[in-house]
């Protein structure tokens, strides 16, 4: 989880591979109206996010019910959004990726395959509610290589879930 430009999708893909479990990008669950709104530079509001978070939560729930587990890259900026995901998948473990505003701007400026405009970064930073002590998760700085962050993330998830390190 985290604001745009932290490397959520890259890290989540690497993490899913390391853990041997399914991956999804929550951006793929947005309806076309949400994508159009963000592409135009308008931030989503809670009424836009509700159905989207429900769909992401349902996907997580289905993977947890079958016992596979899953990794999903999702902004989940506010506690109430994470509560929706937690209600769907009570064993969820959140990894909040952080980076400096300057790093985020640099990353977002150089990517060309994403609809999230740089103009929405400040609204995301303002909306971000850090993980609370009552939430199951960890905060990771994304200022290292993606492989390094993913390896640290995998170790944290394995520790939290009691999953042994592969040999």
CSV table of C-alpha atoms in Angstrom, one decimal:
chain,number,residue,atom,x,y,z
A,1,UNK,CA,0.0,0.0,0.0
A,2,UNK,CA,1.0,3.6,-0.4
A,3,UNK,CA,0.8,6.6,-2.6
A,4,UNK,CA,1.5,6.5,-6.3
A,5,UNK,CA,5.1,6.2,-7.2
A,6,UNK,CA,6.3,4.1,-4.2
A,7,UNK,CA,6.7,1.0,-6.3
A,8,UNK,CA,3.6,-0.9,-5.1
A,9,UNK,CA,3.1,-2.9,-8.2
A,10,UNK,CA,6.7,-3.7,-8.8
A,11,UNK,CA,7.3,-4.7,-5.1
A,12,UNK,CA,4.0,-6.6,-4.9
A,13,UNK,CA,4.8,-8.7,-8.1
A,14,UNK,CA,8.3,-9.5,-6.7
A,15,UNK,CA,6.8,-10.3,-3.3
A,16,UNK,CA,4.1,-12.6,-4.8
A,17,UNK,CA,6.9,-14.5,-6.7
A,18,UNK,CA,9.0,-14.9,-3.6
A,19,UNK,CA,6.0,-16.2,-1.6
A,20,UNK,CA,4.7,-18.3,-4.5
A,21,UNK,CA,1.2,-16.9,-4.3
A,22,UNK,CA,-1.2,-15.0,-6.7
A,23,UNK,CA,-0.7,-11.3,-7.4
A,24,UNK,CA,-3.3,-8.6,-8.4
A,25,UNK,CA,-3.0,-4.9,-9.0
A,26,UNK,CA,-5.9,-3.1,-7.5
A,27,UNK,CA,-5.8,-0.6,-10.3
A,28,UNK,CA,-7.2,-3.3,-12.5
A,29,UNK,CA,-10.3,-3.4,-10.4
A,30,UNK,CA,-11.2,0.2,-11.0
A,31,UNK,CA,-14.3,0.8,-13.2
A,32,UNK,CA,-13.7,2.8,-16.3
A,33,UNK,CA,-15.4,5.9,-14.7
A,34,UNK,CA,-12.7,5.9,-11.9
A,35,UNK,CA,-9.9,5.6,-14.4
A,36,UNK,CA,-11.4,8.5,-16.5
A,37,UNK,CA,-11.7,10.6,-13.4
A,38,UNK,CA,-8.1,10.1,-12.3
A,39,UNK,CA,-6.8,10.5,-15.9
A,40,UNK,CA,-8.5,13.9,-16.0
A,41,UNK,CA,-6.6,14.9,-12.9
A,42,UNK,CA,-9.5,14.7,-10.5
A,43,UNK,CA,-9.0,12.7,-7.3
A,44,UNK,CA,-11.4,9.9,-6.4
A,45,UNK,CA,-13.8,10.4,-3.5
A,46,UNK,CA,-15.1,7.8,-1.0
A,47,UNK,CA,-18.1,7.1,-3.2
A,48,UNK,CA,-15.8,6.2,-6.1
A,49,UNK,CA,-13.6,4.0,-3.9
A,50,UNK,CA,-16.3,2.0,-2.1
A,51,UNK,CA,-17.2,-0.4,-5.0
A,52,UNK,CA,-13.6,-0.6,-6.0
A,53,UNK,CA,-12.4,-1.6,-2.5
A,54,UNK,CA,-15.3,-4.1,-2.2
A,55,UNK,CA,-14.1,-5.8,-5.4
A,56,UNK,CA,-10.5,-5.9,-4.2
A,57,UNK,CA,-11.6,-7.2,-0.8
A,58,UNK,CA,-13.7,-9.9,-2.6
A,59,UNK,CA,-10.6,-11.0,-4.6
A,60,UNK,CA,-8.5,-11.2,-1.4
A,61,UNK,CA,-11.3,-13.1,0.4
A,62,UNK,CA,-11.5,-15.7,-2.4
A,63,UNK,CA,-7.8,-16.3,-2.3
A,64,UNK,CA,-7.7,-16.6,1.5
A,65,UNK,CA,-10.8,-18.9,1.5
A,66,UNK,CA,-9.0,-21.3,-0.9
A,67,UNK,CA,-5.9,-21.2,1.2
A,68,UNK,CA,-3.6,-19.8,-1.4
A,69,UNK,CA,-3.2,-16.3,0.1
A,70,UNK,CA,-2.4,-13.4,-2.2
A,71,UNK,CA,-0.5,-10.2,-2.7
A,72,UNK,CA,-2.4,-7.1,-4.0
A,73,UNK,CA,-0.9,-3.7,-4.8
A,74,UNK,CA,-3.4,-1.2,-3.5
A,75,UNK,CA,-3.1,2.4,-2.4
A,76,UNK,CA,-5.4,1.8,0.7
A,77,UNK,CA,-4.5,5.3,1.9
A,78,UNK,CA,-7.0,5.7,4.7
A,79,UNK,CA,-7.7,3.5,7.7
A,80,UNK,CA,-11.3,3.1,6.7
A,81,UNK,CA,-10.2,1.7,3.3
A,82,UNK,CA,-7.9,-0.8,5.0
A,83,UNK,CA,-10.8,-1.7,7.3
A,84,UNK,CA,-12.9,-2.7,4.3
A,85,UNK,CA,-10.0,-4.9,3.1
A,86,UNK,CA,-9.5,-6.3,6.6
A,87,UNK,CA,-13.2,-7.1,6.9
A,88,UNK,CA,-13.0,-9.1,3.7
A,89,UNK,CA,-9.8,-10.8,4.5
A,90,UNK,CA,-9.1,-10.8,8.3
A,91,UNK,CA,-5.6,-12.2,8.0
A,92,UNK,CA,-4.5,-9.3,5.7
A,93,UNK,CA,-1.0,-7.9,6.5
A,94,UNK,CA,-0.4,-4.4,5.2
A,95,UNK,CA,3.0,-3.2,3.9
A,96,UNK,CA,3.1,0.6,3.7
A,97,UNK,CA,5.8,1.7,1.2
A,98,UNK,CA,7.2,5.2,1.7
A,99,UNK,CA,9.5,7.5,-0.2
A,100,UNK,CA,10.3,11.1,-0.2
A,101,UNK,CA,8.1,13.5,-2.3
A,102,UNK,CA,11.1,14.2,-4.5
A,103,UNK,CA,11.6,10.4,-5.2
A,104,UNK,CA,7.9,10.0,-5.9
A,105,UNK,CA,8.0,12.9,-8.4
A,106,UNK,CA,11.1,11.5,-10.1
A,107,UNK,CA,9.5,8.1,-10.4
A,108,UNK,CA,6.1,9.3,-11.6
A,109,UNK,CA,7.7,11.7,-14.1
A,110,UNK,CA,9.5,8.8,-15.8
A,111,UNK,CA,6.7,6.3,-16.1
A,112,UNK,CA,4.6,6.4,-19.2
A,113,UNK,CA,2.3,3.4,-18.8
A,114,UNK,CA,0.1,4.7,-15.9
A,115,UNK,CA,-3.0,6.9,-15.9
A,116,UNK,CA,-2.3,8.5,-12.5
A,117,UNK,CA,-1.1,12.0,-13.2
A,118,UNK,CA,1.6,13.7,-11.1
A,119,UNK,CA,-0.9,16.4,-10.3
A,120,UNK,CA,-2.7,14.0,-7.9
A,121,UNK,CA,0.4,13.2,-5.9
A,122,UNK,CA,-0.1,15.9,-3.3
A,123,UNK,CA,-3.8,14.9,-2.7
A,124,UNK,CA,-2.6,11.3,-2.1
A,125,UNK,CA,0.1,12.5,0.3
A,126,UNK,CA,-2.5,14.6,2.2
A,127,UNK,CA,-5.0,11.7,2.3
A,128,UNK,CA,-2.4,9.1,3.5
A,129,UNK,CA,-3.1,7.8,7.0
A,130,UNK,CA,-0.1,5.8,8.3
A,131,UNK,CA,-0.6,2.4,9.7
A,132,UNK,CA,-1.9,2.4,13.2
A,133,UNK,CA,-0.5,0.2,16.0
A,134,UNK,CA,-3.8,-1.8,15.9
A,135,UNK,CA,-3.3,-2.6,12.3
A,136,UNK,CA,-1.4,-5.7,11.3
A,137,UNK,CA,1.5,-4.5,9.1
A,138,UNK,CA,4.8,-2.8,8.7
A,139,UNK,CA,6.2,0.3,7.1
A,140,UNK,CA,9.0,-0.1,4.5
A,141,UNK,CA,11.1,2.6,2.9
A,142,UNK,CA,11.1,2.2,-0.9
A,143,UNK,CA,14.3,4.0,-1.4
A,144,UNK,CA,16.3,0.8,-1.9
A,145,UNK,CA,16.3,-1.5,-4.9
A,146,UNK,CA,13.0,-3.2,-5.7
A,147,UNK,CA,14.6,-6.6,-5.0
A,148,UNK,CA,15.9,-5.5,-1.6
A,149,UNK,CA,12.5,-4.1,-0.6
A,150,UNK,CA,10.7,-7.2,-1.8
A,151,UNK,CA,13.1,-9.5,0.1
A,152,UNK,CA,12.5,-7.4,3.3
A,153,UNK,CA,8.8,-7.5,2.7
A,154,UNK,CA,8.9,-11.3,2.2
A,155,UNK,CA,10.7,-11.8,5.5
A,156,UNK,CA,8.1,-9.6,7.3
A,157,UNK,CA,5.2,-11.5,5.8
A,158,UNK,CA,6.8,-14.9,6.6
A,159,UNK,CA,7.3,-13.8,10.2
A,160,UNK,CA,3.8,-12.4,10.5
A,161,UNK,CA,2.2,-15.5,9.0
A,162,UNK,CA,4.5,-18.1,10.5
A,163,UNK,CA,5.5,-19.2,7.0
A,164,UNK,CA,9.0,-20.8,7.0
A,165,UNK,CA,11.8,-19.3,4.8
A,166,UNK,CA,12.2,-21.5,1.7
A,167,UNK,CA,15.4,-23.5,1.6
